[in-house]
Short mmCIF file of C-alpha atoms in Angstrom, two decimals:
data_model
loop_
_atom_site.label_atom_id
_atom_site.label_comp_id
_atom_site.label_asym_id
_atom_site.label_seq_id
_atom_site.Cartn_x
_atom_site.Cartn_y
_atom_site.Cartn_z
CA UNK S 184 -33.07 23.80 -27.25
CA UNK S 185 -31.93 19.53 -27.12
CA UNK S 186 -34.38 16.67 -26.16
CA UNK S 187 -32.30 14.41 -24.26
CA UNK S 188 -33.22 10.69 -23.13
CA UNK S 189 -34.23 12.15 -19.40
CA UNK S 190 -35.86 15.08 -20.38
CA UNK S 191 -34.73 18.32 -22.15
CA UNK S 192 -31.44 20.55 -21.91
CA UNK S 193 -31.22 24.65 -22.86
CA UNK S 194 -27.71 25.78 -24.70
CA UNK S 195 -27.35 29.24 -24.21
CA UNK S 196 -24.48 31.68 -25.66
CA UNK S 197 -22.53 33.14 -23.92
CA UNK S 198 -20.40 36.66 -24.73
CA UNK S 199 -18.52 38.47 -22.37
CA UNK S 200 -15.95 42.23 -23.03
CA UNK S 201 -13.08 42.38 -22.73
CA UNK S 202 -10.78 44.52 -23.01
CA UNK S 203 -8.57 44.43 -25.81
CA UNK S 204 -4.98 47.04 -25.69
CA UNK S 205 -2.17 46.85 -24.16
CA UNK S 206 -1.92 49.11 -21.35
CA UNK S 207 -5.00 47.26 -20.18
CA UNK S 208 -3.34 44.29 -18.52
CA UNK S 209 -1.72 44.26 -15.33
CA UNK S 210 0.02 40.52 -16.38
CA UNK S 211 0.73 39.01 -19.17
CA UNK S 212 0.96 35.29 -18.61
CA UNK S 213 2.72 33.18 -21.33
CA UNK S 214 1.58 29.45 -21.50
CA UNK S 215 4.25 26.85 -23.56
CA UNK S 216 2.18 23.69 -23.77
CA UNK S 217 5.01 21.25 -24.41
CA UNK S 218 5.97 16.91 -23.65
CA UNK S 219 7.79 16.90 -20.98
CA UNK S 220 6.31 19.45 -18.87
CA UNK S 221 2.40 19.31 -20.76
CA UNK S 222 2.52 22.93 -19.59
CA UNK S 223 4.35 25.92 -18.41
CA UNK S 224 3.56 28.83 -17.27
CA UNK S 225 4.57 31.56 -16.94
CA UNK S 226 4.55 35.34 -15.28
CA UNK S 227 7.96 37.89 -14.79
CA UNK S 228 9.58 35.79 -11.23
CA UNK S 229 6.20 33.47 -11.11
CA UNK S 230 6.17 30.07 -12.73
CA UNK S 231 3.59 27.50 -13.60
CA UNK S 232 5.57 23.83 -14.46
CA UNK S 233 2.42 20.92 -14.88
CA UNK S 234 4.91 17.72 -15.54
CA UNK S 235 3.03 15.25 -17.99
CA UNK S 236 5.33 12.15 -17.45
CA UNK S 237 2.56 10.43 -15.47
CA UNK S 238 -0.14 11.38 -18.19
CA UNK S 239 2.44 9.88 -20.76
CA UNK S 240 2.35 6.58 -19.32
CA UNK S 241 -0.80 6.67 -18.50
CA UNK S 242 -1.28 7.19 -22.23
CA UNK S 243 0.93 4.75 -23.46
CA UNK S 244 -0.56 1.52 -21.85
CA UNK S 245 -3.22 2.90 -23.58
CA UNK S 246 -1.30 2.11 -27.12
CA UNK S 247 0.00 -0.83 -25.72
CA UNK S 248 -3.55 -2.72 -24.80
CA UNK S 249 -4.66 -0.69 -28.32
CA UNK S 250 -1.82 -2.80 -30.32
CA UNK S 251 -1.90 -6.57 -28.82
CA UNK S 252 -6.33 -6.16 -29.50
CA UNK S 253 -5.60 -5.20 -32.48
CA UNK S 254 -3.18 -7.57 -32.47
CA UNK S 255 -6.08 -10.34 -31.79
CA UNK S 256 -8.20 -9.16 -34.41
CA UNK S 257 -11.65 -10.33 -33.39
CA UNK S 258 -14.91 -9.54 -32.67
CA UNK S 259 -15.02 -9.43 -28.42
CA UNK S 260 -10.80 -7.23 -28.82
CA UNK S 261 -12.44 -4.76 -32.39
CA UNK S 262 -15.52 -4.23 -29.04
CA UNK S 263 -12.62 -3.67 -25.94
CA UNK S 264 -11.02 -1.19 -28.81
CA UNK S 265 -13.46 1.07 -28.80
CA UNK S 266 -14.25 0.85 -25.25
CA UNK S 267 -10.87 1.89 -24.57
CA UNK S 268 -10.80 4.49 -26.92
CA UNK S 269 -13.93 5.99 -25.17
CA UNK S 270 -12.11 5.54 -21.62
CA UNK S 271 -8.79 7.27 -23.51
CA UNK S 272 -11.07 10.58 -25.00
CA UNK S 273 -12.83 10.84 -21.19
CA UNK S 274 -9.17 10.92 -19.85
CA UNK S 275 -7.80 13.26 -21.90
CA UNK S 276 -10.44 15.92 -21.79
CA UNK S 277 -10.67 14.52 -17.85
CA UNK S 278 -7.48 15.84 -17.60
CA UNK S 279 -6.89 18.57 -20.02
CA UNK S 280 -9.89 20.35 -18.02
CA UNK S 281 -7.99 19.98 -14.45
CA UNK S 282 -4.30 21.47 -16.17
CA UNK S 283 -7.10 24.52 -17.94
CA UNK S 284 -8.25 25.29 -14.01
CA UNK S 285 -5.35 25.87 -13.50
CA UNK S 286 -4.01 27.68 -15.87
CA UNK S 287 -7.04 30.56 -14.53
CA UNK S 288 -6.58 30.48 -11.25
CA UNK S 289 -2.24 31.16 -12.22
CA UNK S 290 -3.44 33.61 -13.65
CA UNK S 291 -6.54 34.70 -11.95
CA UNK S 292 -2.95 35.44 -8.87
CA UNK S 293 -0.99 37.24 -10.92
CA UNK S 294 -3.40 40.59 -11.57
CA UNK S 295 -6.64 41.94 -10.98
CA UNK S 296 -6.24 41.91 -15.22
CA UNK S 297 -4.26 39.47 -16.46
CA UNK S 298 -3.86 38.16 -20.03
CA UNK S 299 -3.47 34.32 -21.03
CA UNK S 300 -1.61 34.33 -24.66
CA UNK S 301 -0.99 31.02 -26.39
CA UNK S 302 0.37 29.69 -29.66
CA UNK S 303 -1.32 28.55 -31.93
CA UNK S 304 -1.12 24.67 -32.12
CA UNK S 305 -3.08 23.94 -35.01
CA UNK S 306 -2.65 21.73 -38.80
CA UNK S 307 0.46 22.90 -39.94
CA UNK S 308 2.30 24.55 -36.22
CA UNK S 309 2.13 21.90 -34.36
CA UNK S 310 5.14 20.09 -36.21
CA UNK S 311 6.85 23.79 -35.99
CA UNK S 312 7.14 22.80 -32.14
CA UNK S 313 7.25 19.52 -32.14
CA UNK S 314 10.06 16.50 -33.48
CA UNK S 315 9.07 13.99 -35.94
CA UNK S 316 10.74 11.68 -33.29
CA UNK S 317 6.85 12.94 -30.98
CA UNK S 318 4.66 12.80 -33.89
CA UNK S 319 2.41 10.39 -32.33
CA UNK S 320 2.10 12.44 -28.77
CA UNK S 321 2.08 14.67 -30.54
CA UNK S 322 -0.91 14.36 -32.95
CA UNK S 323 -2.30 12.21 -30.21
CA UNK S 324 -2.32 14.86 -27.83
CA UNK S 325 -6.07 16.67 -27.68
CA UNK S 326 -3.57 20.52 -27.61
CA UNK S 327 -5.83 21.91 -28.96
CA UNK S 328 -8.54 20.85 -27.26
CA UNK S 329 -6.46 21.59 -24.09
CA UNK S 330 -6.56 25.54 -25.72
CA UNK S 331 -9.92 25.82 -26.48
CA UNK S 332 -10.77 24.77 -22.99
CA UNK S 333 -7.70 27.04 -21.22
CA UNK S 334 -9.71 30.05 -23.73
CA UNK S 335 -13.57 29.93 -23.24
CA UNK S 336 -12.47 29.20 -18.57
CA UNK S 337 -10.34 32.31 -18.70
CA UNK S 338 -13.55 34.52 -20.65
CA UNK S 339 -15.93 33.22 -18.09
CA UNK S 340 -13.72 34.98 -15.14
CA UNK S 341 -13.43 37.94 -17.06
CA UNK S 342 -9.62 37.67 -18.64
CA UNK S 343 -8.72 38.15 -22.30
CA UNK S 344 -6.89 35.21 -23.98
CA UNK S 345 -4.59 36.05 -27.91
CA UNK S 346 -3.41 33.18 -30.02
CA UNK S 347 -0.11 33.88 -31.68
CA UNK S 348 2.07 31.93 -34.20
CA UNK S 349 4.31 29.46 -32.68
CA UNK S 350 8.02 29.33 -34.51
CA UNK S 351 10.58 30.08 -32.55
CA UNK S 352 9.27 30.38 -29.46
CA UNK S 353 11.56 27.76 -28.35
CA UNK S 354 14.77 29.38 -30.02
CA UNK S 355 14.39 32.75 -28.78
CA UNK S 356 16.41 34.54 -26.15
CA UNK S 357 13.83 35.58 -23.64
CA UNK S 358 16.73 38.49 -23.06
CA UNK S 359 17.96 39.69 -25.26
CA UNK S 360 16.00 38.76 -28.70
CA UNK S 361 18.51 36.58 -30.69
CA UNK S 362 16.83 33.72 -31.47
CA UNK S 363 19.08 30.70 -33.28
CA UNK S 364 18.19 26.33 -33.24
CA UNK S 365 21.75 26.27 -31.16
CA UNK S 366 19.99 28.37 -27.83
CA UNK S 367 18.45 25.29 -27.17
CA UNK S 368 19.67 21.78 -25.62
CA UNK S 369 16.38 19.57 -25.66
CA UNK S 370 18.95 17.07 -23.84
CA UNK S 371 19.31 19.24 -21.07
CA UNK S 372 15.98 20.47 -21.29
CA UNK S 373 17.93 24.40 -21.60
CA UNK S 374 18.72 27.62 -22.56
CA UNK S 375 21.16 29.32 -23.19
CA UNK S 376 21.14 31.81 -25.24
CA UNK S 377 24.84 31.75 -27.38
CA UNK S 378 24.83 36.00 -28.41
CA UNK S 379 24.42 37.33 -24.59
CA UNK S 380 24.50 34.55 -22.47
CA UNK S 381 21.12 33.81 -20.47
CA UNK S 382 20.14 30.54 -19.19
CA UNK S 383 16.42 28.70 -17.85
CA UNK S 384 14.76 25.68 -17.89
CA UNK S 385 14.00 25.28 -22.09
CA UNK S 386 10.27 25.73 -21.21
CA UNK S 387 10.76 28.67 -18.97
CA UNK S 388 11.70 30.88 -22.09
CA UNK S 389 9.84 29.61 -24.23
CA UNK S 390 6.84 30.67 -22.03
CA UNK S 391 8.69 34.24 -21.98
CA UNK S 392 9.05 35.02 -25.25
CA UNK S 393 5.42 33.63 -25.93
CA UNK S 394 4.23 35.85 -23.55
CA UNK S 395 6.60 38.98 -25.13
CA UNK S 396 4.42 37.61 -29.05
CA UNK S 397 1.18 38.32 -27.44
CA UNK S 398 1.91 41.92 -26.18
CA UNK S 399 4.08 43.03 -29.12
CA UNK S 400 1.15 40.73 -30.95
CA UNK S 401 -1.61 43.56 -29.29
CA UNK S 402 0.91 46.54 -29.34
CA UNK S 403 0.98 46.47 -34.31
CA UNK S 404 -2.76 44.72 -34.09
CA UNK S 405 -3.65 49.17 -31.59
CA UNK S 406 -1.63 50.35 -34.12
CA UNK S 407 -2.53 49.37 -37.86
#
């Protein structure tokens, strides 16, 4: 129990039992996080794209405003910098809450026993997933926060979540499994397998591979 300014709040941890075997799920949702689309979620032919353009523009405005205030260096500028930092943090948190809710609703619409598969985008895994030219964006956007929001909202709804290694997910063909960097064109946002010719949006291809990897991880853990 924690005392706040206007009263007491009781914090209670709740855990729910969810299935952990591949055969327990009737829908597997792969969730790809990125730049052009903050989230691409797919389950078979069902797809949900959440664009990141508006969010990125808002973040860039904060970047320019901070740079301007830092150049001034006055006391009032420093106070504004702190206020802007808090405002930006609230903005990021609100966006991630809304995205997490949308992902869970999408999963619920796919089956009675869905599984959500996410990439583990922590630490050095971020550099595997994003280009160095996007360093500010990938390091400052709360990717882990979004994943945590998706996980706890999913678990509250009785939905299982697994995390997989992101290595190769954007370069692997979801149809034949062939993996090479040339499969993906970042400039055209297109995936085209050099082996079998499978072609689609690059983020969609990654989300399908993520779903496949999630099932593989569960099956491997069962056989271990």
